[in-house]
Amino acid sequence: PPPFLFAAMSSLLARSLRALPRVSAARMAPVRAAQHARAFSIAGARMAKFAKSHEWANAEGGIATVGISDHAQGALGDIVFVELPEVGDIMEVGKTIAAVESVKAAADVYSPVAGEIIEVNSKLADEPDTINKEAESGGWIAKVKMSNPGDMDALMDTAAYAKHLEEADH
């Protein structure tokens, strides 16, 4: 095709993209919350609950699967290393359970529930970017046998977490 045709098509595409409405992150938070809710209900598991520090926990039968939220992994960028806890470690709410390093930053991951680590996602040692791809499913960090299942009650449901993100964005 002639070069002028590429220039014309490129110009038309640029004008079309500029005409699209812009959507703020705050306006997208409820949409992302609905997506999170669908993802967890499709899996047949109880709904995940979230900490203000952007960890999630999904409890079933006294065992909580713990990880970082999709929002947190997006803020961190490409994750290149995950320091996992040891099986048998005893966790307290709000204490460091793991550490995540990305190309942008390093961050501690805090336990949203108290209890004993009974399993870690060893896949993350070789494939830390699994958290980027599947933060709230296959990118889980640890499974905790909860010493106090009531810890889940202190966490936010999906709608409350979406509101938290929206308020934090302002």
PDB file of N, CA and C in Angstrom, residues 105-153:
ATOM      1  N   ALA A 105       9.315  -1.651  42.790  1.00  0.00           N
ATOM      2  CA  ALA A 105       9.405  -1.514  44.244  1.00  0.00           C
ATOM      3  C   ALA A 105       9.414  -2.878  44.922  1.00  0.00           C
ATOM      4  N   ALA A 106       9.647  -2.853  46.217  1.00  0.00           N
ATOM      5  CA  ALA A 106       9.498  -4.040  47.056  1.00  0.00           C
ATOM      6  C   ALA A 106       8.410  -3.728  48.076  1.00  0.00           C
ATOM      7  N   ALA A 107       7.622  -4.729  48.421  1.00  0.00           N
ATOM      8  CA  ALA A 107       6.534  -4.501  49.366  1.00  0.00           C
ATOM      9  C   ALA A 107       6.349  -5.716  50.260  1.00  0.00           C
ATOM     10  N   ASP A 108       6.052  -5.451  51.526  1.00  0.00           N
ATOM     11  CA  ASP A 108       5.678  -6.520  52.435  1.00  0.00           C
ATOM     12  C   ASP A 108       4.225  -6.887  52.180  1.00  0.00           C
ATOM     13  N   VAL A 109       3.925  -8.144  52.399  1.00  0.00           N
ATOM     14  CA  VAL A 109       2.549  -8.635  52.323  1.00  0.00           C
ATOM     15  C   VAL A 109       2.160  -8.997  53.742  1.00  0.00           C
ATOM     16  N   TYR A 110       1.043  -8.446  54.205  1.00  0.00           N
ATOM     17  CA  TYR A 110       0.612  -8.636  55.586  1.00  0.00           C
ATOM     18  C   TYR A 110      -0.489  -9.680  55.672  1.00  0.00           C
ATOM     19  N   SER A 111      -0.452 -10.460  56.723  1.00  0.00           N
ATOM     20  CA  SER A 111      -1.453 -11.503  56.891  1.00  0.00           C
ATOM     21  C   SER A 111      -2.798 -10.902  57.294  1.00  0.00           C
ATOM     22  N   PRO A 112      -3.846 -11.199  56.522  1.00  0.00           N
ATOM     23  CA  PRO A 112      -5.175 -10.694  56.896  1.00  0.00           C
ATOM     24  C   PRO A 112      -5.844 -11.553  57.966  1.00  0.00           C
ATOM     25  N   VAL A 113      -5.279 -12.741  58.243  1.00  0.00           N
ATOM     26  CA  VAL A 113      -5.833 -13.642  59.255  1.00  0.00           C
ATOM     27  C   VAL A 113      -4.701 -14.223  60.099  1.00  0.00           C
ATOM     28  N   ALA A 114      -5.061 -14.671  61.299  1.00  0.00           N
ATOM     29  CA  ALA A 114      -4.077 -15.306  62.186  1.00  0.00           C
ATOM     30  C   ALA A 114      -4.164 -16.815  62.048  1.00  0.00           C
ATOM     31  N   GLY A 115      -3.020 -17.469  62.217  1.00  0.00           N
ATOM     32  CA  GLY A 115      -3.017 -18.923  62.182  1.00  0.00           C
ATOM     33  C   GLY A 115      -1.689 -19.477  61.727  1.00  0.00           C
ATOM     34  N   GLU A 116      -1.694 -20.760  61.380  1.00  0.00           N
ATOM     35  CA  GLU A 116      -0.475 -21.468  60.983  1.00  0.00           C
ATOM     36  C   GLU A 116      -0.441 -21.669  59.469  1.00  0.00           C
ATOM     37  N   ILE A 117       0.714 -21.382  58.884  1.00  0.00           N
ATOM     38  CA  ILE A 117       0.902 -21.620  57.453  1.00  0.00           C
ATOM     39  C   ILE A 117       0.937 -23.139  57.231  1.00  0.00           C
ATOM     40  N   ILE A 118       0.016 -23.630  56.413  1.00  0.00           N
ATOM     41  CA  ILE A 118      -0.007 -25.068  56.143  1.00  0.00           C
ATOM     42  C   ILE A 118       0.433 -25.397  54.716  1.00  0.00           C
ATOM     43  N   GLU A 119       0.488 -24.373  53.856  1.00  0.00           N
ATOM     44  CA  GLU A 119       0.927 -24.594  52.478  1.00  0.00           C
ATOM     45  C   GLU A 119       1.357 -23.260  51.883  1.00  0.00           C
ATOM     46  N   VAL A 120       2.369 -23.303  51.033  1.00  0.00           N
ATOM     47  CA  VAL A 120       2.778 -22.107  50.288  1.00  0.00           C
ATOM     48  C   VAL A 120       2.704 -22.423  48.800  1.00  0.00           C
ATOM     49  N   ASN A 121       2.539 -21.402  48.009  1.00  0.00           N
ATOM     50  CA  ASN A 121       2.457 -21.559  46.560  1.00  0.00           C
ATOM     51  C   ASN A 121       3.881 -21.580  46.006  1.00  0.00           C
ATOM     52  N   SER A 122       4.500 -22.757  46.029  1.00  0.00           N
ATOM     53  CA  SER A 122       5.894 -22.872  45.615  1.00  0.00           C
ATOM     54  C   SER A 122       6.106 -22.530  44.139  1.00  0.00           C
ATOM     55  N   LYS A 123       5.049 -22.528  43.360  1.00  0.00           N
ATOM     56  CA  LYS A 123       5.143 -22.128  41.946  1.00  0.00           C
ATOM     57  C   LYS A 123       5.696 -20.704  41.817  1.00  0.00           C
ATOM     58  N   LEU A 124       5.421 -19.872  42.821  1.00  0.00           N
ATOM     59  CA  LEU A 124       5.848 -18.467  42.774  1.00  0.00           C
ATOM     60  C   LEU A 124       7.368 -18.309  42.848  1.00  0.00           C
ATOM     61  N   ALA A 125       8.068 -19.305  43.366  1.00  0.00           N
ATOM     62  CA  ALA A 125       9.527 -19.230  43.442  1.00  0.00           C
ATOM     63  C   ALA A 125      10.132 -19.172  42.037  1.00  0.00           C
ATOM     64  N   ASP A 126       9.572 -19.948  41.121  1.00  0.00           N
ATOM     65  CA  ASP A 126      10.071 -19.971  39.748  1.00  0.00           C
ATOM     66  C   ASP A 126       9.293 -19.056  38.800  1.00  0.00           C
ATOM     67  N   GLU A 127       8.038 -18.791  39.145  1.00  0.00           N
ATOM     68  CA  GLU A 127       7.175 -17.986  38.284  1.00  0.00           C
ATOM     69  C   GLU A 127       6.469 -16.886  39.097  1.00  0.00           C
ATOM     70  N   PRO A 128       7.243 -15.917  39.619  1.00  0.00           N
ATOM     71  CA  PRO A 128       6.625 -14.875  40.448  1.00  0.00           C
ATOM     72  C   PRO A 128       5.589 -14.040  39.686  1.00  0.00           C
ATOM     73  N   ASP A 129       5.735 -13.963  38.353  1.00  0.00           N
ATOM     74  CA  ASP A 129       4.788 -13.182  37.568  1.00  0.00           C
ATOM     75  C   ASP A 129       3.400 -13.815  37.505  1.00  0.00           C
ATOM     76  N   THR A 130       3.235 -15.002  38.089  1.00  0.00           N
ATOM     77  CA  THR A 130       1.904 -15.600  38.206  1.00  0.00           C
ATOM     78  C   THR A 130       0.996 -14.646  38.971  1.00  0.00           C
ATOM     79  N   ILE A 131       1.558 -13.911  39.916  1.00  0.00           N
ATOM     80  CA  ILE A 131       0.756 -12.938  40.668  1.00  0.00           C
ATOM     81  C   ILE A 131       0.225 -11.863  39.723  1.00  0.00           C
ATOM     82  N   ASN A 132       1.035 -11.416  38.767  1.00  0.00           N
ATOM     83  CA  ASN A 132       0.560 -10.428  37.801  1.00  0.00           C
ATOM     84  C   ASN A 132      -0.560 -10.988  36.934  1.00  0.00           C
ATOM     85  N   LYS A 133      -0.455 -12.247  36.578  1.00  0.00           N
ATOM     86  CA  LYS A 133      -1.428 -12.858  35.678  1.00  0.00           C
ATOM     87  C   LYS A 133      -2.697 -13.300  36.386  1.00  0.00           C
ATOM     88  N   GLU A 134      -2.563 -13.770  37.632  1.00  0.00           N
ATOM     89  CA  GLU A 134      -3.690 -14.362  38.358  1.00  0.00           C
ATOM     90  C   GLU A 134      -3.643 -13.977  39.835  1.00  0.00           C
ATOM     91  N   ALA A 135      -3.611 -12.692  40.118  1.00  0.00           N
ATOM     92  CA  ALA A 135      -3.409 -12.226  41.497  1.00  0.00           C
ATOM     93  C   ALA A 135      -4.398 -12.831  42.487  1.00  0.00           C
ATOM     94  N   GLU A 136      -5.651 -12.939  42.089  1.00  0.00           N
ATOM     95  CA  GLU A 136      -6.678 -13.374  43.034  1.00  0.00           C
ATOM     96  C   GLU A 136      -7.151 -14.796  42.779  1.00  0.00           C
ATOM     97  N   SER A 137      -6.290 -15.585  42.157  1.00  0.00           N
ATOM     98  CA  SER A 137      -6.601 -17.004  41.979  1.00  0.00           C
ATOM     99  C   SER A 137      -5.302 -17.800  42.040  1.00  0.00           C
ATOM    100  N   GLY A 138      -4.694 -18.123  40.907  1.00  0.00           N
ATOM    101  CA  GLY A 138      -3.482 -18.937  40.872  1.00  0.00           C
ATOM    102  C   GLY A 138      -2.262 -18.289  41.486  1.00  0.00           C
ATOM    103  N   GLY A 139      -2.321 -16.964  41.732  1.00  0.00           N
ATOM    104  CA  GLY A 139      -1.198 -16.245  42.317  1.00  0.00           C
ATOM    105  C   GLY A 139      -1.262 -16.146  43.833  1.00  0.00           C
ATOM    106  N   TRP A 140      -2.040 -17.014  44.468  1.00  0.00           N
ATOM    107  CA  TRP A 140      -2.116 -17.000  45.932  1.00  0.00           C
ATOM    108  C   TRP A 140      -0.733 -17.249  46.530  1.00  0.00           C
ATOM    109  N   ILE A 141      -0.540 -16.783  47.760  1.00  0.00           N
ATOM    110  CA  ILE A 141       0.773 -16.877  48.401  1.00  0.00           C
ATOM    111  C   ILE A 141       0.844 -18.016  49.407  1.00  0.00           C
ATOM    112  N   ALA A 142      -0.155 -18.113  50.281  1.00  0.00           N
ATOM    113  CA  ALA A 142      -0.118 -19.133  51.331  1.00  0.00           C
ATOM    114  C   ALA A 142      -1.522 -19.536  51.732  1.00  0.00           C
ATOM    115  N   LYS A 143      -1.585 -20.711  52.359  1.00  0.00           N
ATOM    116  CA  LYS A 143      -2.828 -21.181  52.970  1.00  0.00           C
ATOM    117  C   LYS A 143      -2.585 -21.224  54.468  1.00  0.00           C
ATOM    118  N   VAL A 144      -3.538 -20.651  55.198  1.00  0.00           N
ATOM    119  CA  VAL A 144      -3.397 -20.492  56.638  1.00  0.00           C
ATOM    120  C   VAL A 144      -4.535 -21.228  57.346  1.00  0.00           C
ATOM    121  N   LYS A 145      -4.170 -22.123  58.280  1.00  0.00           N
ATOM    122  CA  LYS A 145      -5.177 -22.748  59.147  1.00  0.00           C
ATOM    123  C   LYS A 145      -5.487 -21.703  60.205  1.00  0.00           C
ATOM    124  N   MET A 146      -6.674 -21.109  60.097  1.00  0.00           N
ATOM    125  CA  MET A 146      -6.999 -19.968  60.945  1.00  0.00           C
ATOM    126  C   MET A 146      -7.176 -20.358  62.406  1.00  0.00           C
ATOM    127  N   SER A 147      -6.567 -19.577  63.287  1.00  0.00           N
ATOM    128  CA  SER A 147      -6.753 -19.780  64.718  1.00  0.00           C
ATOM    129  C   SER A 147      -8.012 -19.060  65.187  1.00  0.00           C
ATOM    130  N   ASN A 148      -8.459 -18.075  64.400  1.00  0.00           N
ATOM    131  CA  ASN A 148      -9.673 -17.335  64.728  1.00  0.00           C
ATOM    132  C   ASN A 148     -10.429 -17.024  63.431  1.00  0.00           C
ATOM    133  N   PRO A 149     -11.356 -17.908  63.037  1.00  0.00           N
ATOM    134  CA  PRO A 149     -12.106 -17.663  61.799  1.00  0.00           C
ATOM    135  C   PRO A 149     -12.848 -16.324  61.800  1.00  0.00           C
ATOM    136  N   GLY A 150     -13.051 -15.740  62.967  1.00  0.00           N
ATOM    137  CA  GLY A 150     -13.688 -14.425  63.074  1.00  0.00           C
ATOM    138  C   GLY A 150     -12.852 -13.312  62.452  1.00  0.00           C
ATOM    139  N   ASP A 151     -11.559 -13.585  62.202  1.00  0.00           N
ATOM    140  CA  ASP A 151     -10.710 -12.584  61.535  1.00  0.00           C
ATOM    141  C   ASP A 151     -11.294 -12.186  60.183  1.00  0.00           C
ATOM    142  N   MET A 152     -11.983 -13.109  59.540  1.00  0.00           N
ATOM    143  CA  MET A 152     -12.575 -12.818  58.227  1.00  0.00           C
ATOM    144  C   MET A 152     -13.628 -11.720  58.326  1.00  0.00           C
ATOM    145  N   ASP A 153     -14.294 -11.625  59.471  1.00  0.00           N
ATOM    146  CA  ASP A 153     -15.351 -10.626  59.650  1.00  0.00           C
ATOM    147  C   ASP A 153     -14.801  -9.204  59.643  1.00  0.00           C
TER     148      ASP A 153
END
